[in-house]
Amino acid sequence: MKKDNVFLRIPAAIPDEIFETIAENAHVKIERIISDGHTTPEDSWYDQGHDEWVILLKGIAEITFENEPQSLVLKPGDYVLIPAFSRHRVTRTDEKQPTVWLAVHMKP
Amino acid sequence: MKKDNVFLRIPAAIPDEIFETIAENAHVKIERIISDGHTTPEDSWYDQGHDEWVILLKGIAEITFENEPQSLVLKPGDYVLIPAFSRHRVTRTDEKQPTVWLAVHMKP
């Protein structure tokens, strides 16, 4: 069995957010996301047909949901279940260091 | 949307390993596991009919697979995919502090 580490292989320069599938089967996809100050473009929303569970492991992030006045600030260890069709945007990620997330996409 | 944190609510005393489901649907179960020096009994194996992906977030752990001479030592950030029917035992967890794991059980 081979292990890997979620904090390894973080490039020095991250011009675009990095999305890597680190495990997957027919029903689940586990993804590592590395942000470096990136946010979702202002006129755009994530609007997914499946539940997504996300945990922040390094850095800081803020998620804004279309139907909620208050944004959610995530620090290391914080997690949230984003139900399908909950329109949301990432409105901040750490500007001083890479932000590392894990996302578990639960296919319906 | 409500966040929670994987490092919160760790009891001062942990006589038995703690297994908590923190998200679940028909195909996936995400579990937080807190160990405190616990190991799998010597005459017993985990032998599961589904793939399990596990990441260690705090502490240290060692997993021994029946068919591998070398145990796998996990430190924070380390993860491994344990395929279905890979008989394994947890042969060590941190004796000095609670060990926090996340397990994603991928139902077949």
PDB file of N, CA, C and O in Angstrom, chain B residues 26-102:
ATOM      1  N   ALA B  26     -25.927   7.744   0.372  1.00  0.00           N
ATOM      2  CA  ALA B  26     -26.110   6.324   0.064  1.00  0.00           C
ATOM      3  C   ALA B  26     -24.794   5.638  -0.279  1.00  0.00           C
ATOM      4  O   ALA B  26     -24.647   4.424  -0.106  1.00  0.00           O
ATOM      5  N   HIS B  27     -23.820   6.385  -0.747  1.00  0.00           N
ATOM      6  CA  HIS B  27     -22.621   5.773  -1.296  1.00  0.00           C
ATOM      7  C   HIS B  27     -21.351   6.048  -0.508  1.00  0.00           C
ATOM      8  O   HIS B  27     -20.334   5.405  -0.723  1.00  0.00           O
ATOM      9  N   VAL B  28     -21.397   7.028   0.368  1.00  0.00           N
ATOM     10  CA  VAL B  28     -20.183   7.481   1.040  1.00  0.00           C
ATOM     11  C   VAL B  28     -20.469   7.703   2.517  1.00  0.00           C
ATOM     12  O   VAL B  28     -21.535   8.219   2.872  1.00  0.00           O
ATOM     13  N   LYS B  29     -19.523   7.356   3.333  1.00  0.00           N
ATOM     14  CA  LYS B  29     -19.601   7.743   4.745  1.00  0.00           C
ATOM     15  C   LYS B  29     -18.268   8.358   5.137  1.00  0.00           C
ATOM     16  O   LYS B  29     -17.217   7.740   4.939  1.00  0.00           O
ATOM     17  N   ILE B  30     -18.320   9.573   5.672  1.00  0.00           N
ATOM     18  CA  ILE B  30     -17.108  10.231   6.154  1.00  0.00           C
ATOM     19  C   ILE B  30     -17.122  10.171   7.673  1.00  0.00           C
ATOM     20  O   ILE B  30     -18.099  10.567   8.311  1.00  0.00           O
ATOM     21  N   GLU B  31     -16.042   9.681   8.210  1.00  0.00           N
ATOM     22  CA  GLU B  31     -15.977   9.373   9.629  1.00  0.00           C
ATOM     23  C   GLU B  31     -14.771  10.065  10.240  1.00  0.00           C
ATOM     24  O   GLU B  31     -13.700  10.104   9.629  1.00  0.00           O
ATOM     25  N   ARG B  32     -14.965  10.611  11.435  1.00  0.00           N
ATOM     26  CA  ARG B  32     -13.817  11.067  12.219  1.00  0.00           C
ATOM     27  C   ARG B  32     -13.482   9.983  13.229  1.00  0.00           C
ATOM     28  O   ARG B  32     -14.368   9.490  13.929  1.00  0.00           O
ATOM     29  N   ILE B  33     -12.212   9.652  13.313  1.00  0.00           N
ATOM     30  CA  ILE B  33     -11.770   8.638  14.267  1.00  0.00           C
ATOM     31  C   ILE B  33     -10.757   9.285  15.201  1.00  0.00           C
ATOM     32  O   ILE B  33      -9.851   9.996  14.749  1.00  0.00           O
ATOM     33  N   ILE B  34     -10.962   9.095  16.497  1.00  0.00           N
ATOM     34  CA  ILE B  34      -9.998   9.589  17.475  1.00  0.00           C
ATOM     35  C   ILE B  34      -9.440   8.400  18.249  1.00  0.00           C
ATOM     36  O   ILE B  34     -10.173   7.663  18.896  1.00  0.00           O
ATOM     37  N   SER B  35      -8.133   8.238  18.136  1.00  0.00           N
ATOM     38  CA  SER B  35      -7.439   7.160  18.844  1.00  0.00           C
ATOM     39  C   SER B  35      -6.554   7.800  19.902  1.00  0.00           C
ATOM     40  O   SER B  35      -6.116   8.933  19.758  1.00  0.00           O
ATOM     41  N   ASP B  36      -6.285   7.039  20.953  1.00  0.00           N
ATOM     42  CA  ASP B  36      -5.417   7.572  22.008  1.00  0.00           C
ATOM     43  C   ASP B  36      -4.503   6.441  22.485  1.00  0.00           C
ATOM     44  O   ASP B  36      -4.648   5.931  23.594  1.00  0.00           O
ATOM     45  N   GLY B  37      -3.612   6.066  21.582  1.00  0.00           N
ATOM     46  CA  GLY B  37      -2.740   4.929  21.883  1.00  0.00           C
ATOM     47  C   GLY B  37      -3.388   3.589  21.552  1.00  0.00           C
ATOM     48  O   GLY B  37      -2.759   2.542  21.729  1.00  0.00           O
ATOM     49  N   HIS B  38      -4.628   3.625  21.045  1.00  0.00           N
ATOM     50  CA  HIS B  38      -5.321   2.371  20.742  1.00  0.00           C
ATOM     51  C   HIS B  38      -4.700   1.655  19.543  1.00  0.00           C
ATOM     52  O   HIS B  38      -4.169   2.282  18.634  1.00  0.00           O
ATOM     53  N   THR B  39      -4.816   0.351  19.555  1.00  0.00           N
ATOM     54  CA  THR B  39      -4.414  -0.467  18.406  1.00  0.00           C
ATOM     55  C   THR B  39      -5.483  -1.546  18.201  1.00  0.00           C
ATOM     56  O   THR B  39      -6.292  -1.810  19.089  1.00  0.00           O
ATOM     57  N   THR B  40      -5.454  -2.162  17.042  1.00  0.00           N
ATOM     58  CA  THR B  40      -6.366  -3.272  16.774  1.00  0.00           C
ATOM     59  C   THR B  40      -5.901  -4.490  17.574  1.00  0.00           C
ATOM     60  O   THR B  40      -4.696  -4.773  17.604  1.00  0.00           O
ATOM     61  N   PRO B  41      -6.822  -5.191  18.234  1.00  0.00           N
ATOM     62  CA  PRO B  41      -6.396  -6.379  18.996  1.00  0.00           C
ATOM     63  C   PRO B  41      -5.558  -7.323  18.128  1.00  0.00           C
ATOM     64  O   PRO B  41      -5.786  -7.454  16.925  1.00  0.00           O
ATOM     65  N   GLU B  42      -4.613  -7.991  18.753  1.00  0.00           N
ATOM     66  CA  GLU B  42      -3.601  -8.744  18.001  1.00  0.00           C
ATOM     67  C   GLU B  42      -4.159  -9.856  17.134  1.00  0.00           C
ATOM     68  O   GLU B  42      -3.568 -10.223  16.117  1.00  0.00           O
ATOM     69  N   ASP B  43      -5.273 -10.420  17.536  1.00  0.00           N
ATOM     70  CA  ASP B  43      -5.803 -11.548  16.766  1.00  0.00           C
ATOM     71  C   ASP B  43      -6.902 -11.108  15.789  1.00  0.00           C
ATOM     72  O   ASP B  43      -7.687 -11.916  15.309  1.00  0.00           O
ATOM     73  N   SER B  44      -6.950  -9.824  15.498  1.00  0.00           N
ATOM     74  CA  SER B  44      -8.092  -9.334  14.722  1.00  0.00           C
ATOM     75  C   SER B  44      -7.614  -8.462  13.560  1.00  0.00           C
ATOM     76  O   SER B  44      -6.569  -7.802  13.630  1.00  0.00           O
ATOM     77  N   TRP B  45      -8.369  -8.488  12.455  1.00  0.00           N
ATOM     78  CA  TRP B  45      -8.037  -7.704  11.263  1.00  0.00           C
ATOM     79  C   TRP B  45      -9.247  -6.881  10.849  1.00  0.00           C
ATOM     80  O   TRP B  45     -10.381  -7.326  11.013  1.00  0.00           O
ATOM     81  N   TYR B  46      -8.997  -5.716  10.290  1.00  0.00           N
ATOM     82  CA  TYR B  46     -10.044  -5.048   9.524  1.00  0.00           C
ATOM     83  C   TYR B  46     -10.078  -5.707   8.153  1.00  0.00           C
ATOM     84  O   TYR B  46      -9.035  -5.839   7.491  1.00  0.00           O
ATOM     85  N   ASP B  47     -11.252  -6.116   7.723  1.00  0.00           N
ATOM     86  CA  ASP B  47     -11.379  -6.817   6.439  1.00  0.00           C
ATOM     87  C   ASP B  47     -12.710  -6.365   5.841  1.00  0.00           C
ATOM     88  O   ASP B  47     -13.747  -6.982   6.062  1.00  0.00           O
ATOM     89  N   GLN B  48     -12.656  -5.280   5.085  1.00  0.00           N
ATOM     90  CA  GLN B  48     -13.876  -4.588   4.684  1.00  0.00           C
ATOM     91  C   GLN B  48     -14.239  -4.845   3.228  1.00  0.00           C
ATOM     92  O   GLN B  48     -13.360  -4.948   2.380  1.00  0.00           O
ATOM     93  N   GLY B  49     -15.511  -4.884   2.963  1.00  0.00           N
ATOM     94  CA  GLY B  49     -15.984  -5.126   1.604  1.00  0.00           C
ATOM     95  C   GLY B  49     -16.040  -3.879   0.741  1.00  0.00           C
ATOM     96  O   GLY B  49     -16.584  -3.908  -0.358  1.00  0.00           O
ATOM     97  N   HIS B  50     -15.488  -2.788   1.213  1.00  0.00           N
ATOM     98  CA  HIS B  50     -15.519  -1.548   0.428  1.00  0.00           C
ATOM     99  C   HIS B  50     -14.155  -0.862   0.530  1.00  0.00           C
ATOM    100  O   HIS B  50     -13.407  -1.075   1.476  1.00  0.00           O
ATOM    101  N   ASP B  51     -13.866  -0.024  -0.456  1.00  0.00           N
ATOM    102  CA  ASP B  51     -12.641   0.772  -0.415  1.00  0.00           C
ATOM    103  C   ASP B  51     -12.760   1.830   0.688  1.00  0.00           C
ATOM    104  O   ASP B  51     -13.831   2.402   0.899  1.00  0.00           O
ATOM    105  N   GLU B  52     -11.665   2.072   1.362  1.00  0.00           N
ATOM    106  CA  GLU B  52     -11.628   3.122   2.390  1.00  0.00           C
ATOM    107  C   GLU B  52     -10.408   4.001   2.124  1.00  0.00           C
ATOM    108  O   GLU B  52      -9.289   3.500   1.973  1.00  0.00           O
ATOM    109  N   TRP B  53     -10.658   5.290   2.095  1.00  0.00           N
ATOM    110  CA  TRP B  53      -9.560   6.244   1.955  1.00  0.00           C
ATOM    111  C   TRP B  53      -9.396   6.914   3.301  1.00  0.00           C
ATOM    112  O   TRP B  53     -10.374   7.364   3.919  1.00  0.00           O
ATOM    113  N   VAL B  54      -8.175   6.975   3.806  1.00  0.00           N
ATOM    114  CA  VAL B  54      -7.986   7.504   5.149  1.00  0.00           C
ATOM    115  C   VAL B  54      -6.852   8.518   5.152  1.00  0.00           C
ATOM    116  O   VAL B  54      -5.849   8.358   4.449  1.00  0.00           O
ATOM    117  N   ILE B  55      -7.047   9.597   5.889  1.00  0.00           N
ATOM    118  CA  ILE B  55      -5.996  10.601   6.044  1.00  0.00           C
ATOM    119  C   ILE B  55      -5.786  10.844   7.530  1.00  0.00           C
ATOM    120  O   ILE B  55      -6.749  10.917   8.304  1.00  0.00           O
ATOM    121  N   LEU B  56      -4.533  10.940   7.926  1.00  0.00           N
ATOM    122  CA  LEU B  56      -4.222  11.247   9.317  1.00  0.00           C
ATOM    123  C   LEU B  56      -4.019  12.756   9.459  1.00  0.00           C
ATOM    124  O   LEU B  56      -3.278  13.365   8.675  1.00  0.00           O
ATOM    125  N   LEU B  57      -4.695  13.367  10.424  1.00  0.00           N
ATOM    126  CA  LEU B  57      -4.631  14.825  10.555  1.00  0.00           C
ATOM    127  C   LEU B  57      -3.871  15.288  11.787  1.00  0.00           C
ATOM    128  O   LEU B  57      -3.418  16.432  11.848  1.00  0.00           O
ATOM    129  N   LYS B  58      -3.736  14.416  12.777  1.00  0.00           N
ATOM    130  CA  LYS B  58      -3.032  14.806  14.008  1.00  0.00           C
ATOM    131  C   LYS B  58      -2.507  13.543  14.669  1.00  0.00           C
ATOM    132  O   LYS B  58      -3.171  12.504  14.607  1.00  0.00           O
ATOM    133  N   GLY B  59      -1.340  13.625  15.287  1.00  0.00           N
ATOM    134  CA  GLY B  59      -0.775  12.451  15.951  1.00  0.00           C
ATOM    135  C   GLY B  59       0.027  11.609  14.980  1.00  0.00           C
ATOM    136  O   GLY B  59       0.602  12.111  13.998  1.00  0.00           O
ATOM    137  N   ILE B  60       0.061  10.322  15.244  1.00  0.00           N
ATOM    138  CA  ILE B  60       0.841   9.401  14.417  1.00  0.00           C
ATOM    139  C   ILE B  60       0.162   8.035  14.481  1.00  0.00           C
ATOM    140  O   ILE B  60      -0.510   7.721  15.470  1.00  0.00           O
ATOM    141  N   ALA B  61       0.322   7.269  13.432  1.00  0.00           N
ATOM    142  CA  ALA B  61      -0.279   5.932  13.424  1.00  0.00           C
ATOM    143  C   ALA B  61       0.524   5.016  12.532  1.00  0.00           C
ATOM    144  O   ALA B  61       1.274   5.460  11.663  1.00  0.00           O
ATOM    145  N   GLU B  62       0.360   3.736  12.780  1.00  0.00           N
ATOM    146  CA  GLU B  62       1.017   2.723  11.962  1.00  0.00           C
ATOM    147  C   GLU B  62      -0.025   1.688  11.576  1.00  0.00           C
ATOM    148  O   GLU B  62      -0.774   1.203  12.432  1.00  0.00           O
ATOM    149  N   ILE B  63      -0.092   1.399  10.285  1.00  0.00           N
ATOM    150  CA  ILE B  63      -1.014   0.379   9.783  1.00  0.00           C
ATOM    151  C   ILE B  63      -0.197  -0.778   9.238  1.00  0.00           C
ATOM    152  O   ILE B  63       0.775  -0.571   8.503  1.00  0.00           O
ATOM    153  N   THR B  64      -0.570  -1.980   9.606  1.00  0.00           N
ATOM    154  CA  THR B  64       0.111  -3.167   9.095  1.00  0.00           C
ATOM    155  C   THR B  64      -0.865  -3.957   8.225  1.00  0.00           C
ATOM    156  O   THR B  64      -1.993  -4.237   8.650  1.00  0.00           O
ATOM    157  N   PHE B  65      -0.444  -4.262   7.014  1.00  0.00           N
ATOM    158  CA  PHE B  65      -1.268  -5.037   6.089  1.00  0.00           C
ATOM    159  C   PHE B  65      -0.821  -6.490   6.117  1.00  0.00           C
ATOM    160  O   PHE B  65       0.391  -6.777   6.166  1.00  0.00           O
ATOM    161  N   GLU B  66      -1.780  -7.383   6.054  1.00  0.00           N
ATOM    162  CA  GLU B  66      -1.461  -8.808   6.169  1.00  0.00           C
ATOM    163  C   GLU B  66      -0.445  -9.243   5.114  1.00  0.00           C
ATOM    164  O   GLU B  66       0.438 -10.047   5.391  1.00  0.00           O
ATOM    165  N   ASN B  67      -0.576  -8.705   3.921  1.00  0.00           N
ATOM    166  CA  ASN B  67       0.268  -9.174   2.816  1.00  0.00           C
ATOM    167  C   ASN B  67       1.488  -8.303   2.549  1.00  0.00           C
ATOM    168  O   ASN B  67       2.067  -8.381   1.471  1.00  0.00           O
ATOM    169  N   GLU B  68       1.849  -7.467   3.511  1.00  0.00           N
ATOM    170  CA  GLU B  68       3.014  -6.616   3.283  1.00  0.00           C
ATOM    171  C   GLU B  68       3.951  -6.698   4.476  1.00  0.00           C
ATOM    172  O   GLU B  68       3.520  -6.539   5.622  1.00  0.00           O
ATOM    173  N   PRO B  69       5.226  -6.921   4.204  1.00  0.00           N
ATOM    174  CA  PRO B  69       6.175  -7.058   5.313  1.00  0.00           C
ATOM    175  C   PRO B  69       6.378  -5.745   6.069  1.00  0.00           C
ATOM    176  O   PRO B  69       6.596  -5.734   7.282  1.00  0.00           O
ATOM    177  N   GLN B  70       6.258  -4.637   5.339  1.00  0.00           N
ATOM    178  CA  GLN B  70       6.575  -3.329   5.920  1.00  0.00           C
ATOM    179  C   GLN B  70       5.299  -2.625   6.365  1.00  0.00           C
ATOM    180  O   GLN B  70       4.363  -2.490   5.570  1.00  0.00           O
ATOM    181  N   SER B  71       5.274  -2.158   7.607  1.00  0.00           N
ATOM    182  CA  SER B  71       4.122  -1.369   8.056  1.00  0.00           C
ATOM    183  C   SER B  71       4.185   0.026   7.458  1.00  0.00           C
ATOM    184  O   SER B  71       5.239   0.489   7.016  1.00  0.00           O
ATOM    185  N   LEU B  72       3.050   0.679   7.479  1.00  0.00           N
ATOM    186  CA  LEU B  72       2.949   2.030   6.930  1.00  0.00           C
ATOM    187  C   LEU B  72       2.822   2.999   8.102  1.00  0.00           C
ATOM    188  O   LEU B  72       1.889   2.892   8.899  1.00  0.00           O
ATOM    189  N   VAL B  73       3.767   3.929   8.215  1.00  0.00           N
ATOM    190  CA  VAL B  73       3.692   4.924   9.289  1.00  0.00           C
ATOM    191  C   VAL B  73       3.046   6.188   8.725  1.00  0.00           C
ATOM    192  O   VAL B  73       3.482   6.708   7.703  1.00  0.00           O
ATOM    193  N   LEU B  74       2.013   6.652   9.388  1.00  0.00           N
ATOM    194  CA  LEU B  74       1.297   7.840   8.929  1.00  0.00           C
ATOM    195  C   LEU B  74       1.534   9.007   9.864  1.00  0.00           C
ATOM    196  O   LEU B  74       1.403   8.886  11.089  1.00  0.00           O
ATOM    197  N   LYS B  75       1.893  10.141   9.260  1.00  0.00           N
ATOM    198  CA  LYS B  75       2.033  11.396  10.002  1.00  0.00           C
ATOM    199  C   LYS B  75       1.016  12.394   9.456  1.00  0.00           C
ATOM    200  O   LYS B  75       0.400  12.131   8.415  1.00  0.00           O
ATOM    201  N   PRO B  76       0.843  13.550  10.097  1.00  0.00           N
ATOM    202  CA  PRO B  76      -0.202  14.481   9.642  1.00  0.00           C
ATOM    203  C   PRO B  76      -0.090  14.807   8.145  1.00  0.00           C
ATOM    204  O   PRO B  76       0.985  15.129   7.642  1.00  0.00           O
ATOM    205  N   GLY B  77      -1.210  14.676   7.469  1.00  0.00           N
ATOM    206  CA  GLY B  77      -1.277  14.927   6.030  1.00  0.00           C
ATOM    207  C   GLY B  77      -1.136  13.661   5.198  1.00  0.00           C
ATOM    208  O   GLY B  77      -1.479  13.653   4.021  1.00  0.00           O
ATOM    209  N   ASP B  78      -0.614  12.586   5.802  1.00  0.00           N
ATOM    210  CA  ASP B  78      -0.449  11.333   5.058  1.00  0.00           C
ATOM    211  C   ASP B  78      -1.799  10.673   4.827  1.00  0.00           C
ATOM    212  O   ASP B  78      -2.640  10.611   5.728  1.00  0.00           O
ATOM    213  N   TYR B  79      -1.978  10.156   3.624  1.00  0.00           N
ATOM    214  CA  TYR B  79      -3.216   9.436   3.314  1.00  0.00           C
ATOM    215  C   TYR B  79      -2.895   8.176   2.533  1.00  0.00           C
ATOM    216  O   TYR B  79      -1.827   8.050   1.929  1.00  0.00           O
ATOM    217  N   VAL B  80      -3.847   7.256   2.557  1.00  0.00           N
ATOM    218  CA  VAL B  80      -3.672   5.992   1.844  1.00  0.00           C
ATOM    219  C   VAL B  80      -5.054   5.463   1.461  1.00  0.00           C
ATOM    220  O   VAL B  80      -6.029   5.644   2.199  1.00  0.00           O
ATOM    221  N   LEU B  81      -5.123   4.851   0.302  1.00  0.00           N
ATOM    222  CA  LEU B  81      -6.344   4.178  -0.126  1.00  0.00           C
ATOM    223  C   LEU B  81      -6.217   2.708   0.239  1.00  0.00           C
ATOM    224  O   LEU B  81      -5.253   2.043  -0.169  1.00  0.00           O
ATOM    225  N   ILE B  82      -7.156   2.237   1.030  1.00  0.00           N
ATOM    226  CA  ILE B  82      -7.140   0.836   1.449  1.00  0.00           C
ATOM    227  C   ILE B  82      -8.209   0.100   0.635  1.00  0.00           C
ATOM    228  O   ILE B  82      -9.404   0.244   0.901  1.00  0.00           O
ATOM    229  N   PRO B  83      -7.793  -0.654  -0.373  1.00  0.00           N
ATOM    230  CA  PRO B  83      -8.799  -1.327  -1.212  1.00  0.00           C
ATOM    231  C   PRO B  83      -9.610  -2.352  -0.398  1.00  0.00           C
ATOM    232  O   PRO B  83      -9.127  -2.869   0.621  1.00  0.00           O
ATOM    233  N   ALA B  84     -10.818  -2.627  -0.867  1.00  0.00           N
ATOM    234  CA  ALA B  84     -11.663  -3.633  -0.216  1.00  0.00           C
ATOM    235  C   ALA B  84     -10.875  -4.922  -0.033  1.00  0.00           C
ATOM    236  O   ALA B  84     -10.055  -5.293  -0.874  1.00  0.00           O
ATOM    237  N   PHE B  85     -11.131  -5.586   1.064  1.00  0.00           N
ATOM    238  CA  PHE B  85     -10.549  -6.894   1.369  1.00  0.00           C
ATOM    239  C   PHE B  85      -9.023  -6.878   1.502  1.00  0.00           C
ATOM    240  O   PHE B  85      -8.369  -7.900   1.279  1.00  0.00           O
ATOM    241  N   SER B  86      -8.461  -5.720   1.834  1.00  0.00           N
ATOM    242  CA  SER B  86      -7.035  -5.662   2.188  1.00  0.00           C
ATOM    243  C   SER B  86      -6.968  -5.768   3.706  1.00  0.00           C
ATOM    244  O   SER B  86      -7.174  -4.784   4.416  1.00  0.00           O
ATOM    245  N   ARG B  87      -6.713  -6.954   4.183  1.00  0.00           N
ATOM    246  CA  ARG B  87      -6.715  -7.162   5.638  1.00  0.00           C
ATOM    247  C   ARG B  87      -5.597  -6.348   6.287  1.00  0.00           C
ATOM    248  O   ARG B  87      -4.441  -6.421   5.869  1.00  0.00           O
ATOM    249  N   HIS B  88      -5.999  -5.557   7.298  1.00  0.00           N
ATOM    250  CA  HIS B  88      -5.023  -4.673   7.918  1.00  0.00           C
ATOM    251  C   HIS B  88      -5.363  -4.466   9.387  1.00  0.00           C
ATOM    252  O   HIS B  88      -6.490  -4.679   9.822  1.00  0.00           O
ATOM    253  N   ARG B  89      -4.365  -4.044  10.126  1.00  0.00           N
ATOM    254  CA  ARG B  89      -4.527  -3.739  11.539  1.00  0.00           C
ATOM    255  C   ARG B  89      -3.830  -2.416  11.833  1.00  0.00           C
ATOM    256  O   ARG B  89      -2.809  -2.094  11.213  1.00  0.00           O
ATOM    257  N   VAL B  90      -4.366  -1.691  12.792  1.00  0.00           N
ATOM    258  CA  VAL B  90      -3.673  -0.500  13.287  1.00  0.00           C
ATOM    259  C   VAL B  90      -2.753  -0.976  14.397  1.00  0.00           C
ATOM    260  O   VAL B  90      -3.196  -1.447  15.437  1.00  0.00           O
ATOM    261  N   THR B  91      -1.453  -0.891  14.152  1.00  0.00           N
ATOM    262  CA  THR B  91      -0.496  -1.479  15.090  1.00  0.00           C
ATOM    263  C   THR B  91       0.137  -0.438  16.018  1.00  0.00           C
ATOM    264  O   THR B  91       0.886  -0.785  16.920  1.00  0.00           O
ATOM    265  N   ARG B  92      -0.180   0.833  15.763  1.00  0.00           N
ATOM    266  CA  ARG B  92       0.278   1.855  16.714  1.00  0.00           C
ATOM    267  C   ARG B  92      -0.520   3.125  16.494  1.00  0.00           C
ATOM    268  O   ARG B  92      -0.846   3.472  15.346  1.00  0.00           O
ATOM    269  N   THR B  93      -0.862   3.809  17.573  1.00  0.00           N
ATOM    270  CA  THR B  93      -1.273   5.214  17.461  1.00  0.00           C
ATOM    271  C   THR B  93      -0.537   5.986  18.554  1.00  0.00           C
ATOM    272  O   THR B  93      -0.066   5.391  19.536  1.00  0.00           O
ATOM    273  N   ASP B  94      -0.442   7.257  18.357  1.00  0.00           N
ATOM    274  CA  ASP B  94       0.343   8.134  19.236  1.00  0.00           C
ATOM    275  C   ASP B  94      -0.021   7.900  20.705  1.00  0.00           C
ATOM    276  O   ASP B  94      -1.185   7.899  21.079  1.00  0.00           O
ATOM    277  N   GLU B  95       1.005   7.697  21.526  1.00  0.00           N
ATOM    278  CA  GLU B  95       0.773   7.480  22.958  1.00  0.00           C
ATOM    279  C   GLU B  95       0.730   8.803  23.717  1.00  0.00           C
ATOM    280  O   GLU B  95       0.326   8.854  24.875  1.00  0.00           O
ATOM    281  N   LYS B  96       1.185   9.891  23.081  1.00  0.00           N
ATOM    282  CA  LYS B  96       1.364  11.145  23.817  1.00  0.00           C
ATOM    283  C   LYS B  96       0.263  12.162  23.581  1.00  0.00           C
ATOM    284  O   LYS B  96       0.141  13.155  24.292  1.00  0.00           O
ATOM    285  N   GLN B  97      -0.519  11.954  22.542  1.00  0.00           N
ATOM    286  CA  GLN B  97      -1.608  12.884  22.245  1.00  0.00           C
ATOM    287  C   GLN B  97      -2.650  12.123  21.438  1.00  0.00           C
ATOM    288  O   GLN B  97      -2.337  11.091  20.831  1.00  0.00           O
ATOM    289  N   PRO B  98      -3.884  12.625  21.406  1.00  0.00           N
ATOM    290  CA  PRO B  98      -4.897  11.969  20.575  1.00  0.00           C
ATOM    291  C   PRO B  98      -4.492  12.007  19.097  1.00  0.00           C
ATOM    292  O   PRO B  98      -3.889  12.974  18.619  1.00  0.00           O
ATOM    293  N   THR B  99      -4.807  10.954  18.405  1.00  0.00           N
ATOM    294  CA  THR B  99      -4.597  10.861  16.960  1.00  0.00           C
ATOM    295  C   THR B  99      -5.954  11.071  16.285  1.00  0.00           C
ATOM    296  O   THR B  99      -6.943  10.442  16.655  1.00  0.00           O
ATOM    297  N   VAL B 100      -5.980  11.990  15.324  1.00  0.00           N
ATOM    298  CA  VAL B 100      -7.229  12.290  14.621  1.00  0.00           C
ATOM    299  C   VAL B 100      -7.107  11.836  13.170  1.00  0.00           C
ATOM    300  O   VAL B 100      -6.184  12.235  12.460  1.00  0.00           O
ATOM    301  N   TRP B 101      -8.047  10.999  12.751  1.00  0.00           N
ATOM    302  CA  TRP B 101      -8.108  10.508  11.378  1.00  0.00           C
ATOM    303  C   TRP B 101      -9.418  10.939  10.736  1.00  0.00           C
ATOM    304  O   TRP B 101     -10.423  11.090  11.430  1.00  0.00           O
ATOM    305  N   LEU B 102      -9.390  11.016   9.428  1.00  0.00           N
ATOM    306  CA  LEU B 102     -10.626  11.076   8.652  1.00  0.00           C
ATOM    307  C   LEU B 102     -10.657   9.845   7.769  1.00  0.00           C
ATOM    308  O   LEU B 102      -9.658   9.540   7.097  1.00  0.00           O
TER     309      LEU B 102
END
